[in-house]
mmCIF file of C-alpha atoms (C1' of nucleotides) in Angstrom:
data_model
loop_
_atom_site.group_PDB
_atom_site.id
_atom_site.type_symbol
_atom_site.label_atom_id
_atom_site.label_comp_id
_atom_site.label_asym_id
_atom_site.label_seq_id
_atom_site.Cartn_x
_atom_site.Cartn_y
_atom_site.Cartn_z
ATOM 1 C CA MET A 1 -25.227 18.928 35.036
ATOM 2 C CA THR A 2 -22.520 17.745 37.646
ATOM 3 C CA ALA A 3 -19.122 19.161 37.911
ATOM 4 C CA CYS A 4 -17.419 15.799 37.625
ATOM 5 C CA GLN A 5 -19.015 15.202 33.925
ATOM 6 C CA GLN A 6 -16.460 13.907 31.795
ATOM 7 C CA PRO A 7 -16.055 14.362 28.031
ATOM 8 C CA VAL A 8 -16.469 11.558 25.912
ATOM 9 C CA ILE A 9 -13.521 9.935 24.728
ATOM 10 C CA VAL A 10 -13.581 9.067 21.068
ATOM 11 C CA ILE A 11 -11.133 6.546 19.920
ATOM 12 C CA ALA A 12 -10.255 8.098 16.381
ATOM 13 C CA SER A 13 -7.297 5.974 15.476
ATOM 14 C CA LEU A 14 -6.570 2.472 15.564
ATOM 15 C CA ARG A 15 -4.467 1.412 18.372
ATOM 16 C CA PHE A 16 -1.093 -0.186 18.676
ATOM 17 C CA ASP A 17 -2.515 -3.749 19.493
ATOM 18 C CA PHE A 18 -4.351 -3.907 16.294
ATOM 19 C CA PHE A 19 -1.251 -3.850 14.353
ATOM 20 C CA ALA A 20 0.856 -6.447 16.536
ATOM 21 C CA ARG A 21 -0.613 -9.465 14.886
ATOM 22 C CA PRO A 22 0.397 -11.301 11.647
ATOM 23 C CA ALA A 23 -0.040 -9.197 8.621
ATOM 24 C CA GLU A 24 -2.504 -11.907 7.094
ATOM 25 C CA VAL A 25 -4.686 -11.479 9.976
ATOM 26 C CA VAL A 26 -4.384 -7.524 9.940
ATOM 27 C CA ALA A 27 -5.046 -6.958 6.313
ATOM 28 C CA PRO A 28 -8.578 -8.188 5.697
ATOM 29 C CA GLU A 29 -9.515 -6.285 9.192
ATOM 30 C CA LEU A 30 -8.016 -3.253 7.501
ATOM 31 C CA ILE A 31 -10.578 -2.966 4.677
ATOM 32 C CA GLY A 32 -13.209 -0.611 5.379
ATOM 33 C CA CYS A 33 -10.851 1.453 7.856
ATOM 34 C CA ARG A 34 -9.923 4.954 6.987
ATOM 35 C CA LEU A 35 -6.880 6.668 5.947
ATOM 36 C CA VAL A 36 -7.140 10.374 7.439
ATOM 37 C CA LYS A 37 -4.930 13.018 6.711
ATOM 38 C CA ARG A 38 -5.248 16.619 8.199
ATOM 39 C CA GLN A 39 -3.974 18.923 5.142
ATOM 40 C CA ASP A 40 -1.949 22.299 5.601
ATOM 41 C CA ASP A 41 -4.963 24.383 5.286
ATOM 42 C CA GLY A 42 -6.618 22.256 8.291
ATOM 43 C CA SER A 43 -9.184 20.355 6.122
ATOM 44 C CA LEU A 44 -9.824 16.592 6.409
ATOM 45 C CA LEU A 45 -8.410 14.182 3.577
ATOM 46 C CA TRP A 46 -9.910 10.619 3.916
ATOM 47 C CA GLY A 47 -10.485 7.590 2.143
ATOM 48 C CA VAL A 48 -11.631 4.062 3.002
ATOM 49 C CA ILE A 49 -9.299 1.246 2.206
ATOM 50 C CA VAL A 50 -10.922 -1.161 -0.104
ATOM 51 C CA GLU A 51 -7.933 -3.491 -1.022
ATOM 52 C CA THR A 52 -4.872 -4.768 0.741
ATOM 53 C CA GLU A 53 -1.862 -7.339 0.745
ATOM 54 C CA ALA A 54 0.153 -8.989 3.531
ATOM 55 C CA TYR A 55 3.769 -9.524 3.405
ATOM 56 C CA SER A 56 6.030 -11.394 5.830
ATOM 57 C CA GLN A 57 9.816 -12.103 6.298
ATOM 58 C CA ASP A 58 9.388 -15.715 5.382
ATOM 59 C CA ASP A 59 7.827 -15.018 2.273
ATOM 60 C CA PRO A 60 10.085 -14.568 -0.878
ATOM 61 C CA ALA A 61 7.985 -11.621 -2.097
ATOM 62 C CA CYS A 62 8.541 -9.642 1.075
ATOM 63 C CA HIS A 63 11.147 -6.799 1.196
ATOM 64 C CA GLY A 64 12.582 -8.178 4.197
ATOM 65 C CA TYR A 65 13.084 -11.741 2.900
ATOM 66 C CA ARG A 66 16.735 -11.276 1.761
ATOM 67 C CA ARG A 67 18.342 -8.778 4.279
ATOM 68 C CA ARG A 68 17.803 -5.706 6.385
ATOM 69 C CA SER A 69 18.803 -2.480 5.011
ATOM 70 C CA PRO A 70 18.407 1.158 5.434
ATOM 71 C CA GLN A 71 15.538 1.144 2.936
ATOM 72 C CA ASN A 72 13.577 -1.634 4.681
ATOM 73 C CA GLU A 73 14.593 -0.966 8.038
ATOM 74 C CA THR A 74 11.322 0.493 9.181
ATOM 75 C CA LEU A 75 9.620 -2.900 8.144
ATOM 76 C CA PHE A 76 11.801 -4.735 10.848
ATOM 77 C CA GLY A 77 10.787 -2.221 13.444
ATOM 78 C CA GLU A 78 7.854 -2.040 15.666
ATOM 79 C CA PRO A 79 4.277 -2.348 14.423
ATOM 80 C CA GLY A 80 1.858 0.534 14.026
ATOM 81 C CA ARG A 81 4.252 2.674 11.899
ATOM 82 C CA PHE A 82 3.896 3.621 8.274
ATOM 83 C CA TYR A 83 6.440 1.857 6.081
ATOM 84 C CA VAL A 84 6.787 3.665 2.750
ATOM 85 C CA TYR A 85 9.310 2.721 -0.138
ATOM 86 C CA VAL A 86 9.966 3.644 -3.726
ATOM 87 C CA SER A 87 8.556 1.472 -6.323
ATOM 88 C CA TYR A 88 9.941 1.592 -10.114
ATOM 89 C CA GLY A 89 12.098 4.710 -9.128
ATOM 90 C CA ILE A 90 8.787 6.683 -9.721
ATOM 91 C CA HIS A 91 6.006 5.438 -7.194
ATOM 92 C CA HIS A 92 5.692 5.424 -3.493
ATOM 93 C CA CYS A 93 3.718 2.497 -2.038
ATOM 94 C CA VAL A 94 2.400 2.836 1.532
ATOM 95 C CA ASN A 95 2.402 -0.103 3.951
ATOM 96 C CA VAL A 96 1.490 -0.548 7.845
ATOM 97 C CA VAL A 97 4.122 -2.477 9.858
ATOM 98 C CA THR A 98 2.563 -5.350 11.807
ATOM 99 C CA ASP A 99 3.358 -8.239 14.062
ATOM 100 C CA ARG A 100 6.351 -7.647 16.042
ATOM 101 C CA GLU A 101 9.937 -6.103 15.878
ATOM 102 C CA ASP A 102 12.701 -7.750 14.193
ATOM 103 C CA TRP A 103 10.450 -9.691 12.028
ATOM 104 C CA ALA A 104 9.647 -7.825 8.647
ATOM 105 C CA ASN A 105 6.045 -7.945 8.405
ATOM 106 C CA GLY A 106 3.289 -5.396 7.091
ATOM 107 C CA VAL A 107 0.242 -4.704 4.981
ATOM 108 C CA LEU A 108 0.507 -2.870 1.722
ATOM 109 C CA LEU A 109 -2.394 -0.376 1.319
ATOM 110 C CA ARG A 110 -3.386 -1.034 -2.596
ATOM 111 C CA ALA A 111 -6.527 0.974 -2.932
ATOM 112 C CA ALA A 112 -8.849 3.458 -1.334
ATOM 113 C CA ALA A 113 -12.214 4.962 -2.223
ATOM 114 C CA LEU A 114 -12.671 8.802 -1.463
ATOM 115 C CA PRO A 115 -15.850 10.314 -0.982
ATOM 116 C CA ALA A 116 -16.983 12.757 -3.854
ATOM 117 C CA GLU A 117 -14.058 11.973 -5.967
ATOM 118 C CA PRO A 118 -13.405 9.715 -9.027
ATOM 119 C CA GLU A 119 -13.559 6.050 -8.259
ATOM 120 C CA ARG A 120 -10.213 5.213 -9.425
ATOM 121 C CA ILE A 121 -8.382 8.479 -8.071
ATOM 122 C CA ALA A 122 -6.569 5.914 -5.619
ATOM 123 C CA ALA A 123 -6.885 2.450 -7.442
ATOM 124 C CA GLY A 124 -3.702 1.220 -6.785
ATOM 125 C CA PRO A 125 -0.687 1.559 -4.650
ATOM 126 C CA GLY A 126 1.067 4.155 -6.501
ATOM 127 C CA LEU A 127 -1.974 6.334 -6.988
ATOM 128 C CA LEU A 128 -3.114 5.730 -3.425
ATOM 129 C CA ALA A 129 0.263 7.430 -2.215
ATOM 130 C CA ARG A 130 -0.024 10.039 -4.891
ATOM 131 C CA ARG A 131 -3.493 10.914 -3.862
ATOM 132 C CA PHE A 132 -2.577 11.242 -0.162
ATOM 133 C CA GLY A 133 0.554 13.024 -0.941
ATOM 134 C CA LEU A 134 2.642 10.669 0.899
ATOM 135 C CA ASP A 135 6.534 9.702 0.140
ATOM 136 C CA ARG A 136 9.522 8.545 1.777
ATOM 137 C CA THR A 137 9.601 11.442 4.296
ATOM 138 C CA ASP A 138 6.514 9.784 5.900
ATOM 139 C CA ASP A 139 8.417 6.316 6.354
ATOM 140 C CA SER A 140 8.258 5.271 9.946
ATOM 141 C CA ARG A 141 5.792 7.808 11.065
ATOM 142 C CA PRO A 142 3.166 6.264 13.807
ATOM 143 C CA VAL A 143 0.016 5.216 12.157
ATOM 144 C CA THR A 144 -1.740 5.760 15.628
ATOM 145 C CA GLY A 145 -0.485 9.398 15.800
ATOM 146 C CA GLU A 146 -4.157 11.222 15.566
ATOM 147 C CA HIS A 147 -1.978 14.476 14.495
ATOM 148 C CA ASP A 148 -1.673 14.797 10.799
ATOM 149 C CA LEU A 149 -1.903 11.232 9.649
ATOM 150 C CA TRP A 150 -3.835 8.252 11.103
ATOM 151 C CA MET A 151 -6.089 5.468 10.298
ATOM 152 C CA ALA A 152 -9.611 5.285 11.774
ATOM 153 C CA PRO A 153 -11.416 1.998 12.527
ATOM 154 C CA ARG A 154 -14.236 0.576 10.421
ATOM 155 C CA PRO A 155 -17.702 1.936 11.021
ATOM 156 C CA ASP A 156 -20.545 -0.286 12.259
ATOM 157 C CA THR A 157 -22.144 0.072 9.005
ATOM 158 C CA PHE A 158 -19.396 -2.098 7.584
ATOM 159 C CA ALA A 159 -20.741 -5.037 9.768
ATOM 160 C CA ASN A 160 -21.096 -7.486 7.020
ATOM 161 C CA LEU A 161 -18.739 -6.718 4.154
ATOM 162 C CA ASP A 162 -18.172 -8.848 1.214
ATOM 163 C CA LEU A 163 -14.423 -9.504 0.781
ATOM 164 C CA VAL A 164 -12.713 -11.374 -2.058
ATOM 165 C CA THR A 165 -9.406 -13.249 -0.975
ATOM 166 C CA THR A 166 -7.141 -13.768 -3.853
ATOM 167 C CA THR A 167 -3.300 -13.837 -4.829
ATOM 168 C CA ARG A 168 -1.212 -10.854 -4.727
ATOM 169 C CA ILE A 169 -0.269 -8.508 -7.708
ATOM 170 C CA GLY A 170 2.908 -7.993 -9.546
ATOM 171 C CA ILE A 171 5.258 -10.199 -7.762
ATOM 172 C CA SER A 172 7.408 -12.816 -9.297
ATOM 173 C CA ARG A 173 7.909 -14.976 -6.120
ATOM 174 C CA GLY A 174 5.473 -16.199 -3.628
ATOM 175 C CA GLU A 175 2.741 -15.801 -6.051
ATOM 176 C CA THR A 176 0.591 -18.516 -4.965
ATOM 177 C CA ARG A 177 -0.226 -17.127 -1.315
ATOM 178 C CA PRO A 178 -3.838 -15.675 -1.328
ATOM 179 C CA TRP A 179 -2.770 -12.665 0.782
ATOM 180 C CA ARG A 180 -4.677 -10.117 -0.942
ATOM 181 C CA TRP A 181 -8.051 -9.063 -0.162
ATOM 182 C CA TYR A 182 -10.462 -6.644 -1.435
ATOM 183 C CA LEU A 183 -13.988 -5.223 -1.079
ATOM 184 C CA ARG A 184 -16.241 -6.791 -3.785
ATOM 185 C CA SER A 185 -18.714 -3.940 -3.960
ATOM 186 C CA SER A 186 -15.969 -1.555 -4.793
ATOM 187 C CA ARG A 187 -15.410 -0.095 -8.146
ATOM 188 C CA SER A 188 -11.835 1.531 -6.533
ATOM 189 C CA VAL A 189 -10.153 -1.805 -6.619
ATOM 190 C CA SER A 190 -6.779 -1.854 -8.699
ATOM 191 C CA ARG A 191 -7.494 -5.306 -10.259
ATOM 192 C CA ARG A 192 -10.036 -7.632 -10.060
ATOM 193 C CA ALA A 193 -9.705 -11.566 -9.439
ATOM 194 C CA PRO A 194 -10.537 -13.372 -12.611
ATOM 195 C CA GLY A 195 -14.051 -14.019 -13.255
ATOM 196 C CA ASP A 196 -15.134 -11.331 -10.784
ATOM 197 C CA ARG A 197 -17.039 -8.711 -12.746
ATOM 198 C CA MET A 198 -16.896 -4.930 -11.885
ATOM 199 C CA PRO A 199 -20.212 -4.147 -10.236
ATOM 200 C CA ALA A 200 -22.307 -1.836 -12.031
ATOM 201 C CA ARG A 201 -21.991 1.981 -11.178
ATOM 202 C CA ASP A 202 -25.535 2.196 -9.662
ATOM 203 C CA GLN A 203 -25.023 -0.748 -7.443
ATOM 204 C CA CYS A 204 -21.527 -0.263 -6.191
ATOM 205 C CA TRP A 205 -20.334 0.930 -2.816
ATOM 206 C CA MET A 206 -18.758 4.495 -2.187
ATOM 207 C CA PRO A 207 -18.188 6.338 0.938
ATOM 208 C CA ASN A 208 -20.077 9.374 1.431
ATOM 209 C CA GLU A 209 -18.746 12.737 3.293
ATOM 210 C CA GLU A 210 -21.288 12.272 6.284
ATOM 211 C CA GLU A 211 -19.293 9.306 7.187
ATOM 212 C CA ARG A 212 -16.271 11.487 8.133
ATOM 213 C CA PRO A 213 -13.958 9.937 10.847
ATOM 214 C "C1'" DT B 1 31.153 2.535 -11.209
ATOM 215 C "C1'" DT B 2 28.190 -0.119 -13.772
ATOM 216 C "C1'" DC B 3 24.152 -2.972 -14.405
ATOM 217 C "C1'" DA B 4 19.882 -5.519 -14.046
ATOM 218 C "C1'" DC B 5 15.561 -5.349 -11.721
ATOM 219 C "C1'" DG B 6 10.956 -4.124 -9.900
ATOM 220 C "C1'" DA B 7 4.954 -4.911 -3.971
ATOM 221 C "C1'" DT B 8 3.472 0.346 -11.193
ATOM 222 C "C1'" DT B 9 1.012 3.033 -14.297
ATOM 223 C "C1'" DC B 10 -0.304 4.554 -18.817
ATOM 224 C "C1'" DT B 11 -1.153 4.068 -23.431
ATOM 225 C "C1'" DA B 12 -2.237 1.417 -27.584
ATOM 226 C "C1'" DA C 1 -0.025 -6.278 -24.693
ATOM 227 C "C1'" DG C 2 4.218 -3.187 -24.219
ATOM 228 C "C1'" DA C 3 6.752 0.953 -22.858
ATOM 229 C "C1'" DA C 4 8.515 4.085 -19.708
ATOM 230 C "C1'" DT C 5 11.283 5.397 -15.838
ATOM 231 C "C1'" DC C 6 14.702 5.904 -12.021
ATOM 232 C "C1'" DG C 7 15.953 4.419 -7.077
ATOM 233 C "C1'" DT C 8 18.226 0.690 -5.133
ATOM 234 C "C1'" DG C 9 21.186 -3.532 -4.303
ATOM 235 C "C1'" DA C 10 24.648 -6.590 -6.003
ATOM 236 C "C1'" DA C 11 28.395 -7.401 -8.930
ATOM 237 C "C1'" DG C 12 32.907 -5.954 -10.802
#
DNA sequence: TTCACGATTCTA
DNA sequence: AGAATCGTGAAG
């Protein structure tokens, strides 16, 4: 044991550079990454992202397509922050801001799978936000924080993951862009592409608690 | 001040 | 397939 021995530095959170790229590049890479929250009692709540969508300012479906406003300001800000908005006056939806400042760009987190929890507890953007207890007060918080709320990289066990690329859900403009991605083997996906059958329960993928970030 | 509209969810 | 529900932005 030498005196100059250094502690091992573990990169627990995705870093700024990861998000400083176009949403349609970041979105598929976010599948398999983990959303992590340290709860008030100190315990760790985490889930694996299994479905994402990309949005960009030059895209009619994007919140920043028409104008910049106090509501969507975060989406125009620096990458690597959460953008949380209210949907249908009831639900909250969680995005991560991507690309660059002054250009509305982000990835909507549409579904997650949580260890030892029902498959569909976070199968949809509103349900995901609900399960993680996220709302407008979390808007603009850094994703790279490593304090209470952060995103952890994909484990190596996800080396070859089978992704489905398809069109986005619930929009009325820009419907044709194939900017939604999901993990085919997961039963926690909000809505499957036409013809893609739900995997059987005994051969689907679920996270286990040992893989805690 | 009023009105129409959802990046949704739940139920039938 | 259809309803519920309400914050937001545009219009008057």
